[in-house]
Amino acid sequence: SNITSGNLIYVWGGCSGNGSGTVPTDTLGHTYTLIRHTYDATNDQTHTTWYAKNTSAGANTVTLAASYQGSYTRMGVLELSGLNTTSPVDVEVGAVDTSTNGTDAASGGTLATAYASDFLVCSAQNIDELEAGTLLWSAGTSYTGNTPTGTHVGKMQTRQVSSTGSYAAAFTGNGVRRSIIHGVAFKDAAAGSGGYRTRGILQIGGFF
């Protein structure tokens, strides 16, 4: 879909295997910067996140390379406005999680923010082979889910904060789900300016 000049594109991808070194490309020629790459050797699956800052305007298609196009391929894309256009990342975390059920059960760690009006983005994928294609979580406490309805092998969520602090990069779980969770806190364009919106949400999943 058409994107807006000066925005930020957030991309996550998952696949079987390591997938190391893969970088997204798009039809507008943006440069994507790695946020975090996590490989779980136990289930031989990967979860990786990137961003492209200060986007050009126009119709745009985001693509992942062949190493992400095998089994268990999944992908999510968010376009975000109101963020810092030069150095957008405040802090990021990520982990392989084997939590039991409960509130904020599936966690990638804690985002200790340095800026009062950060915008938090989390992505997650289920890597429990006993439940392939099923991610039975909802958005974490105070987060808004940004994933279309239906059964997915991945989810996204966002949260606007108004003060510095320690925020869980976590989804609400309903059972034991071996998973990979990433979280990132993006700085706003100017301290205290706020004014975020999420648009152009895309979720692709379930290619086995």
Short mmCIF file of C-alpha atoms in Angstrom, two decimals:
data_model
loop_
_atom_site.label_atom_id
_atom_site.label_comp_id
_atom_site.label_asym_id
_atom_site.label_seq_id
_atom_site.Cartn_x
_atom_site.Cartn_y
_atom_site.Cartn_z
CA SER A 1 0.00 0.00 0.00
CA ASN A 2 1.05 3.65 -0.28
CA ILE A 3 3.24 4.85 2.57
CA THR A 4 3.92 8.36 3.84
CA SER A 5 7.17 10.32 3.66
CA GLY A 6 9.13 10.44 6.92
CA ASN A 7 7.52 7.40 8.52
CA LEU A 8 9.17 4.23 9.83
CA ILE A 9 8.64 0.67 8.58
CA TYR A 10 8.98 -2.14 11.12
CA VAL A 11 9.41 -5.68 9.77
CA TRP A 12 9.66 -9.03 11.47
CA GLY A 13 10.29 -12.37 9.80
CA GLY A 14 10.33 -15.97 10.95
CA CYS A 15 11.43 -19.18 9.29
CA SER A 16 12.85 -22.62 9.87
CA GLY A 17 16.64 -22.64 10.04
CA ASN A 18 18.95 -19.82 11.06
CA GLY A 19 18.12 -17.20 8.42
CA SER A 20 21.15 -15.18 9.54
CA GLY A 21 22.22 -12.29 7.34
CA THR A 22 18.87 -11.82 5.62
CA VAL A 23 17.82 -8.18 5.13
CA PRO A 24 14.43 -7.05 3.77
CA THR A 25 14.20 -5.12 0.52
CA ASP A 26 11.37 -3.02 -0.84
CA THR A 27 10.30 -1.40 -4.08
CA LEU A 28 11.13 2.12 -2.85
CA GLY A 29 14.73 1.17 -2.11
CA HIS A 30 14.78 1.80 1.64
CA THR A 31 17.69 0.62 3.76
CA TYR A 32 16.68 -1.80 6.54
CA THR A 33 18.61 -1.89 9.82
CA LEU A 34 18.74 -5.03 11.97
CA ILE A 35 17.12 -4.68 15.41
CA ARG A 36 17.62 -8.25 16.66
CA HIS A 37 18.15 -11.78 15.31
CA THR A 38 17.23 -14.76 17.53
CA TYR A 39 17.80 -18.38 16.57
CA ASP A 40 16.33 -21.18 18.68
CA ALA A 41 18.42 -24.26 17.97
CA THR A 42 16.03 -26.51 19.91
CA ASN A 43 13.29 -26.03 17.32
CA ASP A 44 15.57 -24.80 14.51
CA GLN A 45 13.61 -21.60 13.94
CA THR A 46 14.47 -17.92 13.62
CA HIS A 47 12.81 -14.62 14.53
CA THR A 48 14.36 -11.40 13.21
CA THR A 49 13.31 -7.74 13.33
CA TRP A 50 14.38 -4.71 11.26
CA TYR A 51 13.37 -1.12 10.59
CA ALA A 52 13.65 1.39 7.75
CA LYS A 53 13.62 5.03 8.91
CA ASN A 54 12.53 8.28 7.26
CA THR A 55 10.63 6.60 4.44
CA SER A 56 9.92 7.91 0.98
CA ALA A 57 6.29 8.22 -0.12
CA GLY A 58 4.55 5.91 -2.56
CA ALA A 59 3.35 2.39 -3.20
CA ASN A 60 5.67 -0.09 -1.55
CA THR A 61 6.15 -3.86 -1.36
CA VAL A 62 8.44 -5.41 1.27
CA THR A 63 10.18 -8.70 0.46
CA LEU A 64 12.34 -11.15 2.40
CA ALA A 65 15.08 -13.12 0.68
CA ALA A 66 15.03 -16.82 -0.19
CA SER A 67 16.40 -17.93 3.19
CA TYR A 68 13.03 -16.87 4.68
CA GLN A 69 10.90 -18.59 2.05
CA GLY A 70 11.11 -22.19 3.27
CA SER A 71 8.91 -24.00 5.78
CA TYR A 72 7.37 -22.11 8.71
CA THR A 73 7.73 -18.79 6.88
CA ARG A 74 5.94 -15.86 8.48
CA MET A 75 6.20 -12.08 8.20
CA GLY A 76 4.70 -8.90 9.66
CA VAL A 77 4.98 -5.25 8.63
CA LEU A 78 3.94 -2.03 10.39
CA GLU A 79 4.19 1.55 9.15
CA LEU A 80 4.57 4.03 12.04
CA SER A 81 4.45 7.82 12.05
CA GLY A 82 5.74 10.46 14.47
CA LEU A 83 9.06 8.72 15.18
CA ASN A 84 12.64 9.96 15.20
CA THR A 85 13.89 10.01 11.62
CA THR A 86 17.65 9.79 12.31
CA SER A 87 18.21 7.48 15.31
CA PRO A 88 14.85 5.94 16.19
CA VAL A 89 15.75 3.05 18.54
CA ASP A 90 15.86 3.77 22.26
CA VAL A 91 16.22 0.19 23.54
CA GLU A 92 15.42 -3.34 22.35
CA VAL A 93 15.16 -6.82 23.89
CA GLY A 94 14.42 -10.37 22.81
CA ALA A 95 14.44 -13.94 24.04
CA VAL A 96 13.36 -17.53 23.50
CA ASP A 97 10.56 -18.07 26.03
CA THR A 98 9.17 -21.32 27.44
CA SER A 99 6.69 -19.79 29.91
CA THR A 100 3.63 -21.36 31.46
CA ASN A 101 0.20 -19.80 31.24
CA GLY A 102 -0.75 -16.51 32.87
CA THR A 103 -0.77 -12.77 32.32
CA ASP A 104 2.26 -11.51 30.38
CA ALA A 105 3.48 -15.09 30.19
CA ALA A 106 5.26 -14.94 26.84
CA SER A 107 8.06 -12.45 27.44
CA GLY A 108 11.07 -11.22 25.52
CA GLY A 109 12.37 -9.20 28.46
CA THR A 110 11.95 -5.70 29.85
CA LEU A 111 12.28 -2.45 27.90
CA ALA A 112 13.97 0.09 30.21
CA THR A 113 13.19 3.30 28.36
CA ALA A 114 15.25 6.49 28.47
CA TYR A 115 12.63 8.73 26.81
CA ALA A 116 9.23 9.61 28.25
CA SER A 117 7.14 9.28 25.08
CA ASP A 118 8.56 6.14 23.51
CA PHE A 119 6.43 3.96 21.26
CA LEU A 120 6.77 0.23 21.98
CA VAL A 121 6.48 -2.50 19.35
CA CYS A 122 6.61 -6.24 20.06
CA SER A 123 6.51 -9.23 17.73
CA ALA A 124 6.22 -12.91 18.55
CA GLN A 125 6.10 -16.30 16.93
CA ASN A 126 5.05 -19.68 18.22
CA ILE A 127 7.75 -22.30 17.73
CA ASP A 128 6.13 -25.18 19.60
CA GLU A 129 6.07 -27.95 17.00
CA LEU A 130 3.12 -29.58 18.80
CA GLU A 131 1.01 -26.54 17.91
CA ALA A 132 2.38 -25.45 14.57
CA GLY A 133 0.35 -22.60 13.14
CA THR A 134 -1.37 -21.79 16.43
CA LEU A 135 -0.42 -18.85 18.63
CA LEU A 136 -2.93 -18.75 21.46
CA TRP A 137 -2.02 -15.39 22.96
CA SER A 138 -3.62 -11.96 23.14
CA ALA A 139 -1.99 -8.54 23.50
CA GLY A 140 -0.04 -7.94 26.70
CA THR A 141 -1.14 -5.59 29.46
CA SER A 142 -1.71 -2.04 28.09
CA TYR A 143 -0.73 -3.10 24.56
CA THR A 144 -2.91 -2.93 21.45
CA GLY A 145 -2.86 -5.97 19.17
CA ASN A 146 -1.87 -5.19 15.58
CA THR A 147 -2.55 -8.52 13.93
CA PRO A 148 -5.54 -9.40 11.72
CA THR A 149 -8.05 -11.83 13.20
CA GLY A 150 -7.64 -15.56 12.76
CA THR A 151 -5.10 -18.22 13.62
CA HIS A 152 -1.50 -17.16 13.16
CA VAL A 153 2.02 -18.34 13.82
CA GLY A 154 2.94 -14.76 14.68
CA LYS A 155 1.59 -11.65 16.39
CA MET A 156 2.37 -7.95 16.75
CA GLN A 157 1.40 -5.38 19.38
CA THR A 158 2.07 -1.70 20.10
CA ARG A 159 1.94 0.64 23.08
CA GLN A 160 2.36 4.39 23.57
CA VAL A 161 3.96 5.30 26.91
CA SER A 162 4.07 8.69 28.61
CA SER A 163 6.93 8.29 31.09
CA THR A 164 10.27 6.57 31.35
CA GLY A 165 10.18 3.19 33.04
CA SER A 166 10.53 -0.56 32.67
CA TYR A 167 7.94 -2.12 30.37
CA ALA A 168 7.41 -5.83 29.72
CA ALA A 169 7.87 -6.85 26.10
CA ALA A 170 5.29 -9.55 26.64
CA PHE A 171 2.06 -11.05 25.37
CA THR A 172 -0.73 -12.51 27.49
CA GLY A 173 -0.46 -16.28 27.31
CA ASN A 174 -2.97 -19.07 27.85
CA GLY A 175 -0.67 -22.06 28.15
CA VAL A 176 2.84 -23.40 27.66
CA ARG A 177 4.05 -22.00 24.35
CA ARG A 178 7.68 -22.22 23.33
CA SER A 179 8.13 -18.96 21.45
CA ILE A 180 10.42 -16.12 20.42
CA ILE A 181 9.53 -12.58 21.50
CA HIS A 182 11.17 -9.32 20.42
CA GLY A 183 10.46 -5.84 21.75
CA VAL A 184 11.72 -2.40 20.73
CA ALA A 185 11.13 1.11 22.11
CA PHE A 186 11.22 3.75 19.38
CA LYS A 187 11.92 7.41 20.19
CA ASP A 188 9.42 10.01 19.05
CA ALA A 189 10.31 12.79 16.61
CA ALA A 190 10.67 15.32 19.44
CA ALA A 191 10.54 14.62 23.16
CA GLY A 192 6.95 14.70 24.39
CA SER A 193 5.44 15.28 20.95
CA GLY A 194 3.50 11.99 20.77
CA GLY A 195 1.15 11.81 17.80
CA TYR A 196 1.65 8.23 16.70
CA ARG A 197 -0.54 6.19 14.45
CA THR A 198 -0.21 2.67 13.11
CA ARG A 199 -1.19 1.97 9.52
CA GLY A 200 -0.50 -0.40 6.68
CA ILE A 201 -0.62 -3.47 8.89
CA LEU A 202 0.31 -6.69 7.08
CA GLN A 203 0.50 -10.17 8.54
CA ILE A 204 1.49 -13.22 6.53
CA GLY A 205 1.76 -16.62 8.14
CA GLY A 206 1.12 -20.32 8.04
CA PHE A 207 3.18 -21.47 5.08
CA PHE A 208 4.18 -25.03 5.93
#
